[in-house]
Coordinates of C-alpha atoms and ligand atoms in Angstrom, one line a residue:
M986 CA 0.0 0.0 0.0
N987 CA 1.5 3.4 -0.9
R988 CA 1.2 6.5 1.3
K989 CA -1.7 7.9 -0.5
E990 CA -3.6 4.7 -0.1
F991 CA -2.7 4.5 3.5
I992 CA -4.0 8.0 4.2
F993 CA -7.1 7.1 2.3
K994 CA -7.6 3.9 4.2
S995 CA -7.0 5.3 7.6
G996 CA -9.1 8.3 6.8
I997 CA -12.1 6.3 5.7
R998 CA -11.7 4.0 8.7
S999 CA -11.7 6.8 11.3
A1000 CA -14.5 8.5 9.6
S1001 CA -16.4 5.3 9.5
L1002 CA -16.2 5.1 13.2
L1003 CA -18.6 8.0 13.3
F1004 CA -21.2 5.8 11.8
A1005 CA -20.3 2.6 13.4
T1006 CA -23.5 2.1 15.3
H1007 CA -26.6 1.0 13.6
T1008 CA -29.2 2.5 15.7
H1009 CA -32.0 4.9 15.6
F1010 CA -33.9 7.9 16.6
L1011 CA -36.0 11.1 17.7
S1012 CA -37.7 13.7 20.0
S1013 CA -40.7 15.9 19.9
K1014 CA -43.6 17.5 21.4
I1015 CA -45.0 14.6 23.4
S1016 CA -48.6 14.7 24.0
K1017 CA -50.0 13.2 27.2
I1018 CA -51.5 9.8 26.7
N1019 CA -54.2 8.7 29.0
K1020 CA -55.1 5.1 29.2
R1021 CA -58.4 3.4 29.7
S1022 CA -57.1 0.9 32.1
Q1023 CA -59.7 -1.8 31.3
N1024 CA -58.6 -2.3 27.7
N1025 CA -55.3 -0.5 27.4
W1026 CA -56.3 1.8 24.7
A1027 CA -55.4 5.5 24.5
T1028 CA -58.5 7.6 25.2
D1029 CA -61.2 8.1 22.6
L1030 CA -60.3 11.7 22.4
E1031 CA -56.7 11.1 21.7
I1032 CA -57.5 8.7 18.9
Q1033 CA -60.2 11.0 17.6
I1034 CA -57.7 13.8 17.1
D1035 CA -55.3 11.4 15.3
K1036 CA -58.0 10.1 13.1
L1037 CA -59.1 13.5 11.9
R1038 CA -55.5 14.4 11.1
I1039 CA -54.7 11.1 9.6
S1040 CA -57.8 11.0 7.5
Q1041 CA -56.0 13.6 5.4
L1042 CA -53.9 10.8 4.1
G1043 CA -56.9 9.4 2.3
N1044 CA -58.8 6.2 2.2
E1045 CA -56.4 4.5 -0.1
F1046 CA -53.4 5.1 2.2
I1047 CA -51.4 1.9 2.7
W1048 CA -50.8 0.8 6.3
G1049 CA -48.4 -2.1 6.9
V1050 CA -45.9 -3.8 9.2
A1051 CA -42.4 -5.0 8.2
N1052 CA -39.9 -7.5 9.3
A1053 CA -36.8 -9.2 7.8
A1054 CA -35.9 -12.9 7.5
F1055 CA -32.8 -13.1 9.7
Q1056 CA -34.3 -11.0 12.4
V1057 CA -37.3 -13.2 13.0
E1058 CA -37.1 -16.6 11.4
G1059 CA -34.7 -18.6 13.7
A1060 CA -34.5 -22.2 12.4
T1061 CA -31.1 -21.3 11.0
K1062 CA -30.1 -24.9 10.2
V1063 CA -33.3 -26.5 8.9
D1064 CA -34.5 -27.6 5.5
N1065 CA -31.1 -27.4 3.8
K1066 CA -30.6 -23.8 4.5
L1067 CA -27.0 -22.6 3.7
T1068 CA -25.0 -20.6 6.3
S1069 CA -25.3 -16.9 5.9
I1070 CA -22.8 -14.1 6.9
W1071 CA -25.1 -13.3 9.8
D1072 CA -25.0 -16.8 11.1
D1073 CA -21.2 -16.7 11.0
F1074 CA -20.9 -13.2 12.4
S1075 CA -23.2 -13.8 15.3
Q1076 CA -21.2 -16.9 16.3
K1077 CA -18.1 -14.8 16.9
K1078 CA -17.7 -13.5 20.5
G1079 CA -18.0 -9.8 20.9
N1080 CA -19.9 -9.1 17.7
I1081 CA -23.4 -9.1 19.2
K1082 CA -24.5 -7.5 22.4
N1083 CA -24.8 -10.0 25.3
G1084 CA -23.6 -12.8 22.9
D1085 CA -27.1 -13.1 21.5
T1086 CA -27.7 -15.2 18.4
A1087 CA -30.6 -15.5 16.0
E1088 CA -30.8 -19.2 16.2
Q1089 CA -34.3 -18.9 17.7
A1090 CA -35.1 -15.3 17.0
T1091 CA -39.0 -15.0 17.2
D1092 CA -39.4 -18.5 15.6
F1093 CA -41.2 -16.9 12.7
Y1094 CA -40.2 -19.9 10.7
H1095 CA -42.9 -21.9 12.6
R1096 CA -45.1 -19.1 13.8
Y1097 CA -45.6 -17.0 10.7
A1098 CA -49.3 -17.8 10.6
E1099 CA -49.8 -16.4 14.1
D1100 CA -48.0 -13.2 13.2
I1101 CA -49.9 -12.7 9.9
K1102 CA -53.1 -13.2 11.9
L1103 CA -52.0 -10.6 14.4
T1104 CA -51.2 -8.2 11.6
K1105 CA -54.7 -8.5 10.3
E1106 CA -56.3 -8.2 13.8
L1107 CA -54.4 -5.0 14.4
G1108 CA -55.9 -3.5 11.3
F1109 CA -53.0 -3.5 8.9
S1110 CA -53.5 -4.3 5.3
H1111 CA -49.9 -4.9 4.2
F1112 CA -47.2 -7.3 5.3
R1113 CA -43.6 -6.7 4.3
F1114 CA -41.0 -9.5 4.8
S1115 CA -37.8 -10.7 3.2
I1116 CA -36.5 -13.8 1.5
S1117 CA -33.4 -15.4 2.9
W1118 CA -31.0 -16.0 -0.1
S1119 CA -29.5 -18.9 1.9
R1120 CA -32.7 -20.8 2.0
V1121 CA -33.7 -20.8 -1.6
V1122 CA -30.4 -21.8 -3.3
S1123 CA -28.1 -24.8 -3.0
E1124 CA -24.3 -24.7 -2.7
D1125 CA -23.6 -24.0 -6.4
L1126 CA -25.8 -20.9 -6.0
Y1127 CA -27.8 -21.7 -9.1
T1128 CA -29.7 -24.9 -8.2
E1129 CA -32.9 -24.3 -6.3
N1130 CA -33.6 -25.5 -2.8
P1131 CA -37.3 -26.6 -3.0
L1132 CA -37.7 -26.8 0.8
G1133 CA -36.8 -23.2 1.2
I1134 CA -38.8 -22.1 -1.7
N1135 CA -41.8 -23.9 -0.5
Y1136 CA -41.5 -22.2 2.9
Y1137 CA -41.9 -18.8 1.4
I1138 CA -44.7 -19.9 -0.8
Q1139 CA -46.6 -21.0 2.3
I1140 CA -46.0 -17.6 3.9
L1141 CA -47.3 -15.8 0.8
K1142 CA -50.3 -18.0 0.6
E1143 CA -51.1 -17.3 4.3
I1144 CA -50.8 -13.6 3.7
K1145 CA -53.2 -13.8 0.8
A1146 CA -55.6 -16.0 2.7
A1147 CA -55.7 -13.3 5.4
G1148 CA -56.7 -10.8 2.7
L1149 CA -53.4 -8.9 3.1
N1150 CA -51.0 -7.6 0.5
A1151 CA -47.5 -9.1 0.3
W1152 CA -44.6 -6.7 -0.2
V1153 CA -41.4 -8.7 -0.6
T1154 CA -37.8 -7.5 0.1
I1155 CA -35.5 -9.7 -2.0
Y1156 CA -32.3 -8.9 -0.1
H1157 CA -32.3 -7.8 3.6
W1158 CA -28.6 -8.4 4.4
D1159 CA -28.2 -12.2 5.0
L1160 CA -25.8 -13.1 2.2
P1161 CA -24.8 -16.8 1.8
S1162 CA -21.4 -17.3 3.3
I1163 CA -20.2 -19.1 0.2
I1164 CA -20.5 -15.9 -1.7
E1165 CA -18.7 -14.0 1.0
K1166 CA -15.8 -16.4 0.8
Q1167 CA -15.3 -15.1 -2.7
G1168 CA -15.3 -11.5 -1.5
G1169 CA -19.1 -11.0 -1.2
W1170 CA -20.3 -7.8 -2.6
S1171 CA -16.7 -6.7 -3.3
N1172 CA -16.4 -9.3 -6.1
R1173 CA -18.1 -8.3 -9.4
R1174 CA -19.1 -11.9 -9.9
I1175 CA -21.9 -11.3 -7.4
I1176 CA -23.9 -9.6 -10.0
E1177 CA -24.6 -12.9 -11.7
Y1178 CA -25.3 -14.7 -8.5
F1179 CA -27.7 -12.0 -7.5
K1180 CA -29.5 -12.1 -10.8
R1181 CA -30.0 -15.9 -10.3
F1182 CA -31.4 -15.3 -6.9
V1183 CA -33.8 -12.6 -8.2
E1184 CA -34.9 -15.0 -11.0
I1185 CA -35.7 -17.7 -8.5
C1186 CA -37.8 -15.2 -6.5
A1187 CA -39.6 -13.9 -9.6
N1188 CA -40.3 -17.5 -10.9
H1189 CA -41.7 -18.8 -7.6
F1190 CA -43.0 -15.8 -5.6
G1191 CA -44.0 -13.4 -8.4
E1192 CA -47.5 -14.7 -8.6
Y1193 CA -48.2 -13.8 -5.0
T1194 CA -46.1 -10.8 -4.5
D1195 CA -47.7 -7.4 -4.8
R1196 CA -44.6 -5.3 -4.8
W1197 CA -40.8 -5.8 -4.8
F1198 CA -38.1 -4.1 -2.8
I1199 CA -34.9 -5.2 -4.6
V1200 CA -32.7 -4.5 -1.5
N1201 CA -33.0 -3.0 1.9
E1202 CA -30.8 0.0 2.9
P1203 CA -27.8 -0.5 0.6
A1204 CA -26.0 2.4 2.3
A1205 CA -26.3 0.6 5.6
F1206 CA -25.2 -2.9 4.7
T1207 CA -22.2 -1.7 2.6
A1208 CA -20.8 0.8 5.1
L1209 CA -21.5 -1.3 8.2
G1210 CA -20.5 -4.6 6.6
Y1211 CA -17.3 -3.6 4.7
L1212 CA -16.2 -0.2 6.2
S1213 CA -16.9 0.0 9.9
G1214 CA -17.2 -3.8 10.4
Y1215 CA -20.0 -3.3 12.9
H1216 CA -22.2 -5.7 10.9
A1217 CA -21.6 -8.9 9.0
P1218 CA -19.3 -9.7 7.3
G1219 CA -17.3 -7.5 9.7
K1220 CA -14.8 -6.1 7.2
K1221 CA -13.0 -2.9 7.7
N1222 CA -11.6 -2.3 4.3
P1223 CA -12.3 0.9 2.3
F1224 CA -11.4 -0.7 -1.0
A1225 CA -13.7 -3.6 -0.5
Y1226 CA -16.3 -1.0 0.6
L1227 CA -16.0 1.0 -2.6
K1228 CA -16.1 -2.0 -4.8
S1229 CA -19.2 -3.2 -2.9
V1230 CA -20.9 0.1 -3.4
H1231 CA -20.5 -0.2 -7.2
H1232 CA -21.4 -3.9 -7.4
V1233 CA -24.5 -3.4 -5.2
C1234 CA -25.7 -0.6 -7.5
L1235 CA -25.1 -2.7 -10.7
S1236 CA -26.8 -5.7 -9.1
I1237 CA -29.8 -3.6 -8.2
A1238 CA -30.1 -2.1 -11.7
E1239 CA -29.7 -5.6 -13.4
A1240 CA -32.3 -7.1 -11.0
G1241 CA -34.7 -4.3 -11.8
R1242 CA -34.5 -5.0 -15.5
L1243 CA -34.9 -8.7 -14.9
L1244 CA -38.0 -8.2 -12.7
R1245 CA -39.5 -5.9 -15.3
I1246 CA -39.4 -8.7 -17.8
K1247 CA -40.4 -11.5 -15.4
C1248 CA -43.2 -9.7 -13.5
P1249 CA -44.3 -6.9 -15.7
Q1250 CA -47.4 -6.2 -13.7
K1251 CA -45.7 -5.7 -10.3
K1252 CA -44.2 -2.5 -9.0
I1253 CA -40.4 -2.5 -8.4
G1254 CA -38.8 -0.4 -5.7
I1255 CA -36.0 -0.2 -3.2
A1256 CA -35.9 0.6 0.5
Y1257 CA -33.5 3.5 1.4
S1258 CA -32.2 4.4 4.8
Y1259 CA -32.3 8.2 5.4
S1260 CA -30.9 10.2 8.3
V1261 CA -31.5 13.9 8.1
V1262 CA -28.0 15.5 8.5
H1263 CA -27.7 18.9 10.2
A1264 CA -24.6 20.9 10.8
E1265 CA -23.9 21.8 14.4
E1266 CA -23.0 25.4 13.3
P1267 CA -23.5 27.1 10.0
S1268 CA -19.8 26.9 9.4
D1269 CA -19.9 23.1 9.6
S1270 CA -22.2 22.8 6.6
K1271 CA -19.6 21.5 4.2
A1272 CA -18.8 18.6 6.5
A1273 CA -22.5 18.0 6.9
N1274 CA -22.9 17.9 3.1
R1275 CA -20.1 15.3 2.8
V1276 CA -21.8 13.1 5.4
D1277 CA -25.2 13.6 3.7
A1278 CA -23.6 12.4 0.4
F1279 CA -22.3 9.3 2.1
L1280 CA -25.4 8.4 4.1
N1281 CA -28.2 9.6 1.9
R1282 CA -27.3 10.2 -1.7
L1283 CA -24.8 7.5 -2.7
F1284 CA -27.3 4.9 -3.6
V1285 CA -30.0 7.2 -5.0
E1286 CA -28.3 9.3 -7.6
P1287 CA -26.6 6.7 -9.8
F1288 CA -30.0 5.2 -10.8
L1289 CA -31.3 8.6 -11.7
G1290 CA -28.4 9.1 -14.1
L1291 CA -26.7 11.6 -11.8
G1292 CA -23.7 9.5 -11.1
Y1293 CA -22.1 9.0 -7.7
P1294 CA -22.1 12.2 -5.6
D1295 CA -18.3 12.7 -5.7
Q1296 CA -18.5 16.5 -6.1
D1297 CA -19.7 16.7 -2.5
L1298 CA -17.7 13.8 -1.2
P1299 CA -14.4 13.7 -3.2
A1300 CA -13.3 10.5 -1.6
L1301 CA -15.9 8.8 -3.8
K1302 CA -13.9 9.7 -6.9
R1303 CA -12.1 6.4 -6.3
L1304 CA -15.2 4.6 -7.4
K1305 CA -14.1 5.4 -10.9
N1306 CA -11.4 2.7 -10.5
Y1307 CA -14.0 0.0 -10.5
L1308 CA -16.2 1.2 -13.3
E1309 CA -16.0 -0.8 -16.6
P1310 CA -17.0 0.6 -20.0
G1311 CA -20.8 1.0 -20.2
D1312 CA -21.3 0.8 -16.4
E1313 CA -22.6 4.4 -16.1
D1314 CA -25.5 3.5 -18.4
R1315 CA -26.0 0.2 -16.8
L1316 CA -26.5 1.9 -13.5
K1317 CA -29.6 3.8 -14.7
F1318 CA -32.9 2.3 -13.6
N1319 CA -36.3 3.9 -13.0
F1320 CA -37.9 2.5 -9.9
D1321 CA -41.7 2.5 -9.9
F1322 CA -41.8 3.5 -6.3
V1323 CA -39.4 4.3 -3.5
G1324 CA -39.4 3.1 0.1
V1325 CA -37.8 5.5 2.7
Q1326 CA -36.8 4.4 6.2
Y1327 CA -36.4 7.0 8.7
Y1328 CA -35.2 6.6 12.3
F1329 CA -33.0 9.4 13.5
R1330 CA -31.1 12.6 12.9
V1331 CA -27.4 13.0 12.6
V1332 CA -25.7 16.3 13.7
V1333 CA -22.2 16.9 12.4
G1334 CA -19.6 19.2 13.7
R1335 CA -16.5 20.3 11.8
S1336 CA -13.4 18.3 12.7
S1337 CA -10.3 18.7 10.6
W1338 CA -8.6 15.6 11.9
V1339 CA -11.2 13.3 10.3
P1340 CA -9.9 12.9 6.7
F1341 CA -12.4 13.0 3.8
F1342 CA -15.4 14.0 5.9
G1343 CA -13.8 16.8 7.9
G1344 CA -16.5 16.3 10.4
R1345 CA -17.7 14.1 13.2
E1346 CA -21.0 13.2 14.6
I1347 CA -22.1 15.0 17.8
P1348 CA -23.8 12.2 19.8
A1349 CA -27.3 12.8 20.9
S1350 CA -26.2 12.2 24.5
K1351 CA -24.2 15.4 24.3
R1352 CA -27.1 17.5 22.9
N1353 CA -29.7 17.1 25.7
V1354 CA -32.4 15.7 23.4
A1355 CA -34.9 12.9 23.6
T1356 CA -33.5 9.5 22.6
N1357 CA -34.5 5.9 22.1
S1358 CA -33.0 3.1 24.1
M1359 CA -30.0 3.0 21.6
L1360 CA -29.4 6.6 22.4
R1361 CA -30.3 7.9 19.0
E1362 CA -32.2 11.2 18.8
I1363 CA -35.9 11.3 18.4
Y1364 CA -36.5 14.0 15.8
P1365 CA -39.9 13.7 14.0
E1366 CA -39.4 16.6 11.7
G1367 CA -36.6 14.6 10.0
L1368 CA -39.3 12.4 8.5
Y1369 CA -40.8 15.5 6.8
N1370 CA -37.3 16.5 5.6
C1371 CA -36.7 13.1 4.2
L1372 CA -40.0 13.0 2.3
M1373 CA -39.4 16.4 0.8
R1374 CA -36.0 15.3 -0.4
F1375 CA -37.5 12.3 -2.3
K1376 CA -40.2 14.5 -3.7
D1377 CA -37.5 16.9 -5.0
Y1378 CA -35.7 14.0 -6.7
G1379 CA -38.9 13.6 -8.6
F1380 CA -40.2 10.3 -7.2
E1381 CA -43.9 10.0 -7.8
D1382 CA -44.8 7.1 -5.5
I1383 CA -43.2 7.2 -2.1
V1384 CA -43.9 5.0 1.0
V1385 CA -42.3 5.0 4.4
S1386 CA -41.2 1.4 4.3
E1387 CA -39.9 1.4 7.9
N1388 CA -40.3 3.7 10.9
G1389 CA -40.4 2.8 14.6
V1390 CA -38.6 3.2 17.9
C1391 CA -36.9 0.9 20.4
Y1392 CA -37.2 0.9 24.1
R1393 CA -36.4 -1.7 26.8
D1394 CA -40.1 -2.6 27.3
E1395 CA -41.1 -4.7 30.3
V1396 CA -44.3 -6.7 31.0
K1397 CA -46.0 -5.5 34.1
E1398 CA -49.1 -7.4 35.2
G1399 CA -49.5 -8.8 31.8
Q1400 CA -49.3 -5.4 30.0
I1401 CA -46.7 -3.4 28.2
L1402 CA -47.5 0.3 28.8
D1403 CA -45.3 1.8 26.1
S1404 CA -46.8 5.3 25.9
K1405 CA -43.5 6.7 24.6
R1406 CA -43.8 4.5 21.5
I1407 CA -47.3 5.8 21.0
E1408 CA -46.0 9.4 21.2
F1409 CA -43.3 8.5 18.7
F1410 CA -45.9 7.2 16.2
Q1411 CA -48.2 10.2 16.7
S1412 CA -45.5 12.7 16.2
H1413 CA -44.2 11.0 13.1
L1414 CA -47.6 10.6 11.6
D1415 CA -48.1 14.3 12.1
Q1416 CA -45.0 14.9 9.9
L1417 CA -46.4 12.5 7.3
V1418 CA -49.6 14.4 7.1
R1419 CA -47.7 17.7 6.9
A1420 CA -45.7 16.3 3.9
K1421 CA -48.8 15.0 2.2
T1422 CA -50.6 18.3 2.6
E1423 CA -47.6 20.0 1.0
G1424 CA -47.8 17.8 -2.1
V1425 CA -45.5 14.9 -1.4
P1426 CA -46.8 11.8 -3.1
I1427 CA -46.6 9.7 0.0
N1428 CA -48.9 6.7 -0.2
G1429 CA -48.0 4.3 2.6
Y1430 CA -46.4 3.7 6.0
F1431 CA -44.9 0.5 7.4
V1432 CA -44.3 0.1 11.2
W1433 CA -41.0 -1.4 12.1
S1434 CA -41.8 -3.8 13.5
L1435 CA -44.8 -6.1 14.2
T1436 CA -42.9 -8.0 16.9
D1437 CA -39.7 -7.4 18.8
N1438 CA -36.9 -9.2 17.1
F1439 CA -33.1 -9.7 16.7
E1440 CA -31.7 -6.2 16.2
W1441 CA -28.5 -7.2 14.4
S1442 CA -25.4 -6.3 16.5
E1443 CA -27.6 -5.0 19.3
G1444 CA -29.2 -8.4 19.9
Y1445 CA -32.5 -8.6 21.7
S1446 CA -32.4 -6.0 24.5
D1447 CA -33.7 -3.0 22.4
R1448 CA -37.2 -3.8 21.4
F1449 CA -38.9 -2.3 18.3
G1450 CA -42.2 -4.3 18.2
I1451 CA -45.7 -3.2 18.8
V1452 CA -46.1 -6.8 19.9
Y1453 CA -43.9 -8.0 22.7
I1454 CA -42.0 -11.3 22.5
D1455 CA -41.3 -13.3 25.6
Y1456 CA -38.2 -15.0 24.3
S1457 CA -38.4 -17.8 26.9
T1458 CA -41.8 -19.0 25.6
Q1459 CA -42.2 -17.2 22.3
K1460 CA -45.5 -15.9 23.5
R1461 CA -46.7 -12.8 21.7
I1462 CA -48.2 -10.0 23.9
I1463 CA -49.8 -7.0 22.2
K1464 CA -48.2 -3.8 23.6
N1465 CA -50.3 -0.7 24.3
S1466 CA -48.9 0.7 21.1
G1467 CA -50.3 -2.3 19.2
Y1468 CA -53.8 -1.6 20.7
W1469 CA -53.3 2.1 19.8
W1470 CA -52.7 1.1 16.1
Q1471 CA -55.7 -1.3 16.3
N1472 CA -57.9 1.4 17.5
L1473 CA -56.6 3.9 14.9
L1474 CA -57.0 1.5 12.0
T1475 CA -60.1 -0.5 12.8
T1476 CA -62.6 1.8 14.6
P1477 CA -64.4 4.3 12.5
S1478 CA -63.8 8.0 13.1
R1479 CA -66.8 10.0 14.2
Ligands
LIG2016 C1 -33.4 -0.6 9.8 C2 -33.2 -2.0 9.2 C3 -34.1 -3.0 10.0 C4 -34.1 -2.8 11.5 C5 -34.4 -1.4 11.8 C6 -34.5 -1.1 13.2 O1 -32.3 0.1 9.4 O2 -33.6 -2.0 7.9 O3 -33.7 -4.3 9.6 O4 -32.8 -3.2 12.0 O5 -33.4 -0.6 11.2

């Protein structure tokens, strides 16, 4: 490695430490929630106010819940499933908080029918889940694994039988280890493997799937997996990171074209992470722009024909090293809709010692703001900012494909009184309505998540569900926030 490369490498590495944690969240005006103790619901009045406001979203508005294969399924070694990078990563000591693993998770593998039923009972009309690549292919990565395929067909049939819509995420981070052994996303060969995976999904699940998300949060799984090493596969290598960025983008565009041919009636989208980035002081705005390019723009603009945002983040100019002739055109793809996932705000202060970014994150704990249990700021207005950004890009069909909050919920006398989570949803739905009334084509909202689940490197202690999981029995207990949603979605407004 020459000196330039070294500076580059150490720079990206230290900068990546800024974004090492995968966590979330926000603050706000918090309205006082009263409970009717006999049935756990927020008061009629509270709900009534919400309903009037929320009715501005229209009758066609889509309400759903979301989860992801590795976070819920468990059953990691059954029905000829291959090992995934998350199986490997969570076996290594120190990678996951409290040494948790996803071997059981919420046992969705066996209990999906119960969770789909709950989704319906709580009043949601859409169920979003992901396909585990490791379940549907055999070791050569081309031959199908009928047992895995059949499992997902059963889920899809159950969703349909419940009268719900199925929105399928094709890739939500659990790459087969066999591919990682060849470099994973940093090896250009993955484009062909991914196309085969997508083809299998289209052939077998296309009939039941209402919409596709090709991947979930590409900015997160590339940076956390290959740069900061905080997620699987745990690499800290800026060169592997940059290669991965480009190969992920090419894979997405190729997959989009394939789905278009295979499932011409079905809408094709992507789920983006978005963190509103603010400068601590006006003079820090350039640093904030660099961080914004890294977190929020990198995986949006190439598909729009705008290229990688290397004007605002010059370190990305190195991506050119990995482009082959014709790649710039191959990157272009028109999504039918876009999913945005908003959890928290990032505040950046200037810091000349952090190469390439010239800025560092000012943690929420130093800013005296409301946080979730992972100490991420709760900042509802960020959802509005996020939606305005995607409107400005020109997207005509936008959904919030994930939004939610984690706390360390406890069961007391059989109940989970999570009023802070209700406040979270209320304040974020307010921002949704605000965006809608200002002309954003926002058409849906998915709660993350139906149940508590395995929160990647954070394990099980921070809970995102509106339904509590007792991990010792796998019993599902509806939290107060779950009842709040049920009341909102199933009782008519007066
Ligand atoms: C999102 C991920 C999802 C979950 C939530 C809390 O970034 O897409 O899997 O971890 O955060």
